[in-house]
Amino acid sequence: MNSEPRAVVLGEHCAMAQAQPNIALIKYWGKRDAALNLPVVGSISITLDALWTRTRVAFEPGLEQDRVSLNGRSDAAEAKRVSACLDLLRQRAGVNWRAAVDSRNNFPTAAGLASSASGFAALIHAGDSALRLNLSDAEKSVLARRCSGSAARSVFGGYVEWAHGKLADGTDSVASPLLEADAWPLRVAVAITSTAAKEVGSSEGMRRTAQTSPFQSAWIETQEADLATARAAILARDFAALAAISEYSCLKMHALALAAQPGLLYWNGASVECMRRVRALRGQGVPVFFTVDAGPQVKAICEPQAVEQVKAALRDIPGVLDVVETGLGAGARNLTEAEYTA
């Protein structure tokens, strides 16, 4: 469970929190209940440390409606999602206060880097502290999942598994930690190949895939075996085994999406070249593998001694705008005012 100290709560009902995005090694794609964000399959992810979302939530009884700012801008669609998320907390607290929410990322938003995961995990964490609900990490994971599926995993740090659950109300679809970040401190080189928002969002992509892809049933039927293989590899710190199952899950998810009607193509040319380069490096004995979520960014996971070589190889590819290095990070946590503004 998260061992970070509780937030410093400012004012009567104000708090700040930070959460990190996560990247799935065993992919989540598809929902069995869209309203509750219940997945059709379980997933396993790693939480990153260099990328973050910082969010301030201030409940103000005098406000007539929620005020939401994301990276200094107002977006009506995003504000609606934030308000719906805050409603879950307000219902728990038995209040109807509106809130002023300010959130910012240090990485591109809606571009395949899990900004929704870190954003809603931070929102739930800060909102919980501001309303003094004292929710457990498991309860925060369930609420974060209601707001954005993969946010369930960003409540925790290190290696995390999100259970698809079986109950209709979704109370057993919750994330939990598998292994702490410092127990197997791998490195990640993120090749940024575009900063634009993706043309088809993940929720719409999942809906289209479930309705039209002929591979949907095979995806569901084979997931438990993939999860078991990855879980065993992580607990044994078996890099080769984790590399093999992670790339398999990644390509299987994209094959599923490619076979939708119309097909979903989240990669660009640079994405493909990055994947080819990673495989070439591994063929030369470099301990590295790739994964790609619903977006064009390629994440190369490697052992620490290989990270400089991996970064240099990715930077050399035409179309790669930047390469960001990160380790594995902590779960959602509270911030002081100085930490929030740093």
CSV table of C-alpha atoms in Angstrom, one decimal:
chain,number,residue,atom,x,y,z
A,1,MET,CA,0.0,0.0,0.0
A,2,ASN,CA,1.1,3.6,-0.4
A,3,SER,CA,3.4,4.6,2.4
A,4,GLU,CA,3.6,8.3,1.6
A,5,PRO,CA,2.5,10.7,4.4
A,6,ARG,CA,-0.9,12.2,4.2
A,7,ALA,CA,-1.3,15.6,2.5
A,8,VAL,CA,-0.8,19.0,4.1
A,9,VAL,CA,-4.4,20.3,3.8
A,10,LEU,CA,-4.5,24.0,3.1
A,11,GLY,CA,-7.4,26.2,4.1
A,12,GLU,CA,-10.6,24.4,5.0
A,13,HIS,CA,-11.0,22.2,2.0
A,14,CYS,CA,-8.0,22.5,-0.2
A,15,ALA,CA,-5.2,20.0,-1.0
A,16,MET,CA,-2.6,19.2,-3.7
A,17,ALA,CA,-1.4,15.9,-5.0
A,18,GLN,CA,0.9,14.5,-7.6
A,19,ALA,CA,0.5,11.2,-9.6
A,20,GLN,CA,2.6,9.6,-12.3
A,21,PRO,CA,1.5,8.1,-15.6
A,22,ASN,CA,1.8,4.3,-16.0
A,23,ILE,CA,2.5,2.2,-19.0
A,24,ALA,CA,0.9,-1.2,-19.4
A,25,LEU,CA,3.2,-4.1,-20.1
A,26,ILE,CA,0.2,-6.5,-20.3
A,27,LYS,CA,-2.3,-4.3,-22.1
A,28,TYR,CA,-5.8,-3.2,-21.1
A,29,TRP,CA,-8.1,-2.8,-24.1
A,30,GLY,CA,-11.8,-3.1,-24.0
A,31,LYS,CA,-14.6,-2.5,-21.4
A,32,ARG,CA,-17.2,-4.9,-20.1
A,33,ASP,CA,-19.1,-1.9,-18.6
A,34,ALA,CA,-18.4,1.5,-20.1
A,35,ALA,CA,-20.3,3.5,-17.4
A,36,LEU,CA,-18.1,2.0,-14.6
A,37,ASN,CA,-15.0,1.6,-16.8
A,38,LEU,CA,-14.8,-2.1,-16.0
A,39,PRO,CA,-12.2,-3.8,-18.3
A,40,VAL,CA,-12.8,-7.0,-20.1
A,41,VAL,CA,-9.2,-8.2,-19.2
A,42,GLY,CA,-6.8,-7.6,-16.4
A,43,SER,CA,-3.5,-5.7,-17.0
A,44,ILE,CA,0.0,-5.1,-15.5
A,45,SER,CA,1.8,-1.8,-15.6
A,46,ILE,CA,4.8,0.1,-14.4
A,47,THR,CA,4.5,3.6,-12.9
A,48,LEU,CA,7.0,6.2,-14.2
A,49,ASP,CA,8.8,8.8,-12.1
A,50,ALA,CA,10.0,11.6,-14.4
A,51,LEU,CA,6.5,12.4,-15.8
A,52,TRP,CA,3.9,13.8,-13.6
A,53,THR,CA,0.5,15.5,-13.1
A,54,ARG,CA,0.1,18.0,-10.3
A,55,THR,CA,-3.4,18.9,-9.2
A,56,ARG,CA,-4.8,21.4,-6.7
A,57,VAL,CA,-8.4,20.9,-5.5
A,58,ALA,CA,-10.2,23.6,-3.5
A,59,PHE,CA,-13.8,23.0,-2.5
A,60,GLU,CA,-15.5,26.4,-2.0
A,61,PRO,CA,-19.1,26.4,-0.8
A,62,GLY,CA,-19.8,29.7,-2.5
A,63,LEU,CA,-19.0,28.5,-6.0
A,64,GLU,CA,-22.0,27.9,-8.4
A,65,GLN,CA,-20.1,25.4,-10.6
A,66,ASP,CA,-16.7,23.6,-10.8
A,67,ARG,CA,-13.9,25.7,-12.3
A,68,VAL,CA,-11.3,23.5,-14.1
A,69,SER,CA,-8.0,24.6,-15.6
A,70,LEU,CA,-5.7,22.1,-17.4
A,71,ASN,CA,-2.3,23.3,-18.2
A,72,GLY,CA,-3.6,26.9,-17.9
A,73,ARG,CA,-6.5,26.4,-20.3
A,74,SER,CA,-10.2,25.6,-19.9
A,75,ASP,CA,-11.7,22.7,-21.9
A,76,ALA,CA,-15.4,22.0,-21.6
A,77,ALA,CA,-15.2,18.3,-22.3
A,78,GLU,CA,-12.4,17.7,-19.8
A,79,ALA,CA,-14.2,19.9,-17.2
A,80,LYS,CA,-17.3,17.7,-17.5
A,81,ARG,CA,-15.2,14.6,-16.8
A,82,VAL,CA,-13.5,16.3,-13.8
A,83,SER,CA,-16.9,17.3,-12.4
A,84,ALA,CA,-18.2,13.7,-12.8
A,85,CYS,CA,-15.1,12.5,-10.9
A,86,LEU,CA,-15.6,15.1,-8.1
A,87,ASP,CA,-19.3,14.0,-7.8
A,88,LEU,CA,-18.0,10.6,-6.7
A,89,LEU,CA,-16.1,12.3,-3.9
A,90,ARG,CA,-18.9,14.7,-3.0
A,91,GLN,CA,-21.3,11.8,-2.7
A,92,ARG,CA,-19.0,10.0,-0.3
A,93,ALA,CA,-18.6,13.2,1.8
A,94,GLY,CA,-22.3,14.1,1.7
A,95,VAL,CA,-21.7,17.6,0.4
A,96,ASN,CA,-22.5,19.5,-2.8
A,97,TRP,CA,-19.7,22.1,-2.8
A,98,ARG,CA,-18.3,23.0,-6.1
A,99,ALA,CA,-14.5,23.1,-6.5
A,100,ALA,CA,-11.7,25.0,-8.2
A,101,VAL,CA,-9.4,22.6,-9.9
A,102,ASP,CA,-6.0,23.4,-11.3
A,103,SER,CA,-4.0,20.6,-13.0
A,104,ARG,CA,-0.8,20.6,-15.1
A,105,ASN,CA,1.3,18.0,-16.7
A,106,ASN,CA,5.0,18.1,-17.6
A,107,PHE,CA,4.4,16.0,-20.7
A,108,PRO,CA,2.1,16.1,-23.7
A,109,THR,CA,-1.6,15.6,-23.0
A,110,ALA,CA,-3.9,13.0,-24.8
A,111,ALA,CA,-0.9,11.8,-26.9
A,112,GLY,CA,-0.5,8.3,-25.8
A,113,LEU,CA,1.4,9.0,-22.5
A,114,ALA,CA,-1.4,8.2,-20.1
A,115,SER,CA,-2.2,11.7,-19.0
A,116,SER,CA,-5.7,10.7,-18.0
A,117,ALA,CA,-4.3,8.0,-15.7
A,118,SER,CA,-2.0,10.4,-13.8
A,119,GLY,CA,-4.6,13.2,-14.0
A,120,PHE,CA,-7.5,11.4,-12.4
A,121,ALA,CA,-5.3,9.6,-9.9
A,122,ALA,CA,-4.0,13.0,-8.7
A,123,LEU,CA,-7.6,14.4,-8.7
A,124,ILE,CA,-8.9,11.6,-6.5
A,125,HIS,CA,-6.0,11.8,-4.2
A,126,ALA,CA,-6.2,15.6,-3.7
A,127,GLY,CA,-10.0,15.5,-3.5
A,128,ASP,CA,-9.9,12.8,-0.8
A,129,SER,CA,-7.5,14.9,1.3
A,130,ALA,CA,-9.5,18.1,0.7
A,131,LEU,CA,-12.7,16.5,1.9
A,132,ARG,CA,-10.9,14.5,4.6
A,133,LEU,CA,-12.5,11.3,3.6
A,134,ASN,CA,-9.5,9.1,4.6
A,135,LEU,CA,-10.1,6.6,1.8
A,136,SER,CA,-7.9,3.6,1.5
A,137,ASP,CA,-5.6,3.2,-1.5
A,138,ALA,CA,-7.9,0.4,-2.8
A,139,GLU,CA,-10.9,2.7,-2.5
A,140,LYS,CA,-9.0,5.5,-4.3
A,141,SER,CA,-8.1,3.0,-7.0
A,142,VAL,CA,-11.8,2.0,-7.5
A,143,LEU,CA,-12.8,5.7,-7.8
A,144,ALA,CA,-9.9,6.6,-10.1
A,145,ARG,CA,-11.0,3.7,-12.3
A,146,ARG,CA,-14.5,5.2,-12.6
A,147,CYS,CA,-13.0,8.4,-13.9
A,148,SER,CA,-10.4,6.8,-16.3
A,149,GLY,CA,-9.7,3.1,-16.4
A,150,SER,CA,-5.9,3.1,-16.2
A,151,ALA,CA,-6.0,5.7,-13.4
A,152,ALA,CA,-6.7,2.8,-11.1
A,153,ARG,CA,-3.1,1.7,-11.6
A,154,SER,CA,-1.5,5.2,-11.1
A,155,VAL,CA,-2.7,5.2,-7.5
A,156,PHE,CA,0.2,2.8,-6.9
A,157,GLY,CA,3.9,2.9,-7.7
A,158,GLY,CA,6.3,0.4,-9.2
A,159,TYR,CA,4.8,-2.7,-10.8
A,160,VAL,CA,1.0,-2.8,-10.5
A,161,GLU,CA,-1.7,-5.3,-11.5
A,162,TRP,CA,-5.3,-4.2,-12.2
A,163,ALA,CA,-7.8,-7.0,-11.8
A,164,HIS,CA,-10.7,-7.0,-14.3
A,165,GLY,CA,-13.0,-8.3,-11.6
A,166,LYS,CA,-16.3,-10.2,-11.9
A,167,LEU,CA,-18.8,-8.3,-9.9
A,168,ALA,CA,-21.4,-6.2,-11.7
A,169,ASP,CA,-20.8,-3.2,-9.4
A,170,GLY,CA,-17.1,-3.2,-10.1
A,171,THR,CA,-15.9,-3.2,-6.5
A,172,ASP,CA,-13.5,-6.0,-7.2
A,173,SER,CA,-12.0,-4.3,-10.3
A,174,VAL,CA,-9.1,-2.7,-8.4
A,175,ALA,CA,-5.4,-2.3,-8.8
A,176,SER,CA,-2.8,-3.5,-6.3
A,177,PRO,CA,1.0,-3.4,-6.1
A,178,LEU,CA,3.0,-6.4,-7.4
A,179,LEU,CA,6.6,-5.2,-6.7
A,180,GLU,CA,8.1,-1.9,-5.4
A,181,ALA,CA,9.9,0.3,-7.9
A,182,ASP,CA,13.3,0.0,-6.1
A,183,ALA,CA,13.0,-3.8,-6.0
A,184,TRP,CA,13.7,-4.0,-9.7
A,185,PRO,CA,14.7,-0.5,-10.9
A,186,LEU,CA,14.5,-0.7,-14.7
A,187,ARG,CA,14.8,2.4,-16.9
A,188,VAL,CA,12.5,3.6,-19.6
A,189,ALA,CA,13.4,5.7,-22.7
A,190,VAL,CA,10.3,7.3,-24.1
A,191,ALA,CA,10.6,8.2,-27.8
A,192,ILE,CA,8.3,11.1,-28.5
A,193,THR,CA,7.2,11.0,-32.1
A,194,SER,CA,4.3,13.4,-31.9
A,195,THR,CA,2.9,15.9,-29.5
A,196,ALA,CA,-0.5,16.1,-31.1
A,197,ALA,CA,-3.6,14.6,-29.6
A,198,LYS,CA,-4.5,11.3,-31.1
A,199,GLU,CA,-7.3,11.2,-33.7
A,200,VAL,CA,-9.3,8.5,-32.0
A,201,GLY,CA,-9.4,8.5,-28.2
A,202,SER,CA,-8.9,5.3,-26.2
A,203,SER,CA,-12.6,5.0,-25.1
A,204,GLU,CA,-13.9,5.3,-28.7
A,205,GLY,CA,-11.1,3.0,-29.9
A,206,MET,CA,-12.1,0.3,-27.4
A,207,ARG,CA,-15.8,0.6,-28.2
A,208,ARG,CA,-15.1,0.3,-31.9
A,209,THR,CA,-12.8,-2.7,-31.4
A,210,ALA,CA,-15.2,-4.6,-29.2
A,211,GLN,CA,-18.0,-4.1,-31.7
A,212,THR,CA,-16.1,-4.9,-35.0
A,213,SER,CA,-12.8,-6.6,-34.5
A,214,PRO,CA,-12.9,-10.4,-35.2
A,215,PHE,CA,-10.0,-10.9,-32.8
A,216,GLN,CA,-11.9,-9.7,-29.7
A,217,SER,CA,-12.8,-13.1,-28.3
A,218,ALA,CA,-9.2,-14.4,-28.7
A,219,TRP,CA,-7.9,-11.3,-26.9
A,220,ILE,CA,-10.0,-12.0,-23.9
A,221,GLU,CA,-9.4,-15.8,-23.9
A,222,THR,CA,-5.6,-15.5,-23.9
A,223,GLN,CA,-5.2,-12.7,-21.4
A,224,GLU,CA,-5.0,-14.7,-18.2
A,225,ALA,CA,-2.1,-16.7,-19.5
A,226,ASP,CA,-0.3,-13.5,-20.4
A,227,LEU,CA,-0.9,-12.1,-17.0
A,228,ALA,CA,0.4,-15.2,-15.2
A,229,THR,CA,3.6,-15.2,-17.4
A,230,ALA,CA,4.3,-11.5,-16.8
A,231,ARG,CA,3.6,-11.8,-13.1
A,232,ALA,CA,6.0,-14.6,-12.7
A,233,ALA,CA,8.7,-12.8,-14.7
A,234,ILE,CA,8.4,-9.7,-12.5
A,235,LEU,CA,8.6,-11.5,-9.3
A,236,ALA,CA,11.6,-13.5,-10.5
A,237,ARG,CA,13.2,-10.3,-12.1
A,238,ASP,CA,13.5,-12.3,-15.3
A,239,PHE,CA,14.1,-9.6,-18.0
A,240,ALA,CA,14.1,-11.9,-21.0
A,241,ALA,CA,10.7,-13.4,-20.0
A,242,LEU,CA,9.2,-10.0,-19.3
A,243,ALA,CA,10.5,-8.7,-22.7
A,244,ALA,CA,9.0,-11.5,-24.6
A,245,ILE,CA,5.5,-11.3,-23.0
A,246,SER,CA,5.4,-7.5,-23.0
A,247,GLU,CA,6.1,-7.2,-26.7
A,248,TYR,CA,3.7,-10.0,-27.5
A,249,SER,CA,0.9,-8.3,-25.5
A,250,CYS,CA,1.6,-4.9,-27.2
A,251,LEU,CA,1.5,-6.2,-30.7
A,252,LYS,CA,-1.5,-8.4,-30.0
A,253,MET,CA,-3.4,-5.3,-28.7
A,254,HIS,CA,-2.5,-3.3,-31.8
A,255,ALA,CA,-3.5,-6.2,-34.1
A,256,LEU,CA,-6.8,-6.3,-32.3
A,257,ALA,CA,-7.3,-2.5,-33.0
A,258,LEU,CA,-6.0,-2.7,-36.5
A,259,ALA,CA,-8.6,-5.3,-37.3
A,260,ALA,CA,-11.5,-3.0,-36.2
A,261,GLN,CA,-13.7,-1.3,-38.8
A,262,PRO,CA,-12.4,1.2,-39.7
A,263,GLY,CA,-9.0,0.0,-38.4
A,264,LEU,CA,-7.3,2.0,-35.7
A,265,LEU,CA,-3.7,3.0,-36.5
A,266,TYR,CA,-2.1,4.6,-33.5
A,267,TRP,CA,1.5,4.4,-34.9
A,268,ASN,CA,3.4,6.7,-37.2
A,269,GLY,CA,6.4,5.9,-39.3
A,270,ALA,CA,8.8,6.8,-36.6
A,271,SER,CA,7.0,4.6,-34.1
A,272,VAL,CA,7.6,1.6,-36.4
A,273,GLU,CA,11.3,2.5,-36.9
A,274,CYS,CA,11.7,2.8,-33.1
A,275,MET,CA,10.3,-0.7,-32.6
A,276,ARG,CA,12.5,-2.1,-35.3
A,277,ARG,CA,15.5,-0.4,-33.7
A,278,VAL,CA,14.7,-1.8,-30.3
A,279,ARG,CA,14.5,-5.3,-31.7
A,280,ALA,CA,17.8,-4.8,-33.5
A,281,LEU,CA,19.5,-3.8,-30.3
A,282,ARG,CA,18.1,-6.8,-28.5
A,283,GLY,CA,19.5,-9.0,-31.3
A,284,GLN,CA,22.9,-7.5,-30.5
A,285,GLY,CA,22.6,-8.5,-26.8
A,286,VAL,CA,21.2,-5.2,-25.4
A,287,PRO,CA,18.7,-5.9,-22.7
A,288,VAL,CA,15.7,-3.8,-24.0
A,289,PHE,CA,12.2,-4.3,-25.2
A,290,PHE,CA,9.4,-2.0,-26.4
A,291,THR,CA,5.8,-1.3,-25.6
A,292,VAL,CA,3.3,1.1,-27.3
A,293,ASP,CA,0.0,2.2,-25.9
A,294,ALA,CA,-2.9,3.8,-27.9
A,295,GLY,CA,-0.7,6.5,-29.4
A,296,PRO,CA,2.5,7.0,-31.4
A,297,GLN,CA,5.0,7.2,-28.5
A,298,VAL,CA,7.4,4.2,-28.1
A,299,LYS,CA,8.5,3.2,-24.6
A,300,ALA,CA,11.8,1.2,-24.5
A,301,ILE,CA,12.3,-0.6,-21.2
A,302,CYS,CA,15.8,-1.6,-20.4
A,303,GLU,CA,18.2,-2.5,-17.7
A,304,PRO,CA,20.0,0.5,-16.2
A,305,GLN,CA,23.4,-0.1,-17.8
A,306,ALA,CA,21.8,0.0,-21.3
A,307,VAL,CA,19.8,3.2,-21.1
A,308,GLU,CA,22.4,5.6,-22.7
A,309,GLN,CA,22.9,3.3,-25.6
A,310,VAL,CA,19.1,2.9,-26.1
A,311,LYS,CA,18.5,6.6,-25.9
A,312,ALA,CA,21.2,7.3,-28.4
A,313,ALA,CA,19.8,4.8,-30.8
A,314,LEU,CA,16.3,6.2,-30.6
A,315,ARG,CA,17.4,9.8,-31.0
A,316,ASP,CA,19.1,8.8,-34.3
A,317,ILE,CA,15.7,7.9,-35.8
A,318,PRO,CA,14.2,10.5,-38.2
A,319,GLY,CA,10.8,11.7,-36.8
A,320,VAL,CA,11.8,11.2,-33.1
A,321,LEU,CA,11.3,14.7,-31.6
A,322,ASP,CA,12.7,13.9,-28.1
A,323,VAL,CA,13.7,11.0,-25.9
A,324,VAL,CA,12.7,11.2,-22.2
A,325,GLU,CA,14.4,9.0,-19.7
A,326,THR,CA,12.6,7.9,-16.6
A,327,GLY,CA,12.8,5.3,-13.9
A,328,LEU,CA,10.0,3.6,-12.0
A,329,GLY,CA,8.2,5.9,-9.6
A,330,ALA,CA,5.9,6.1,-6.6
A,331,GLY,CA,2.1,6.2,-6.5
A,332,ALA,CA,-0.2,9.2,-6.0
A,333,ARG,CA,0.9,11.3,-3.1
A,334,ASN,CA,0.2,14.7,-1.4
A,335,LEU,CA,2.2,17.8,-2.0
A,336,THR,CA,3.0,20.9,0.0
A,337,GLU,CA,2.6,24.3,-1.5
A,338,ALA,CA,6.3,24.6,-2.2
A,339,GLU,CA,6.3,21.1,-3.9
A,340,TYR,CA,3.3,22.0,-6.0
A,341,THR,CA,4.7,25.2,-7.4
A,342,ALA,CA,8.3,23.8,-7.9
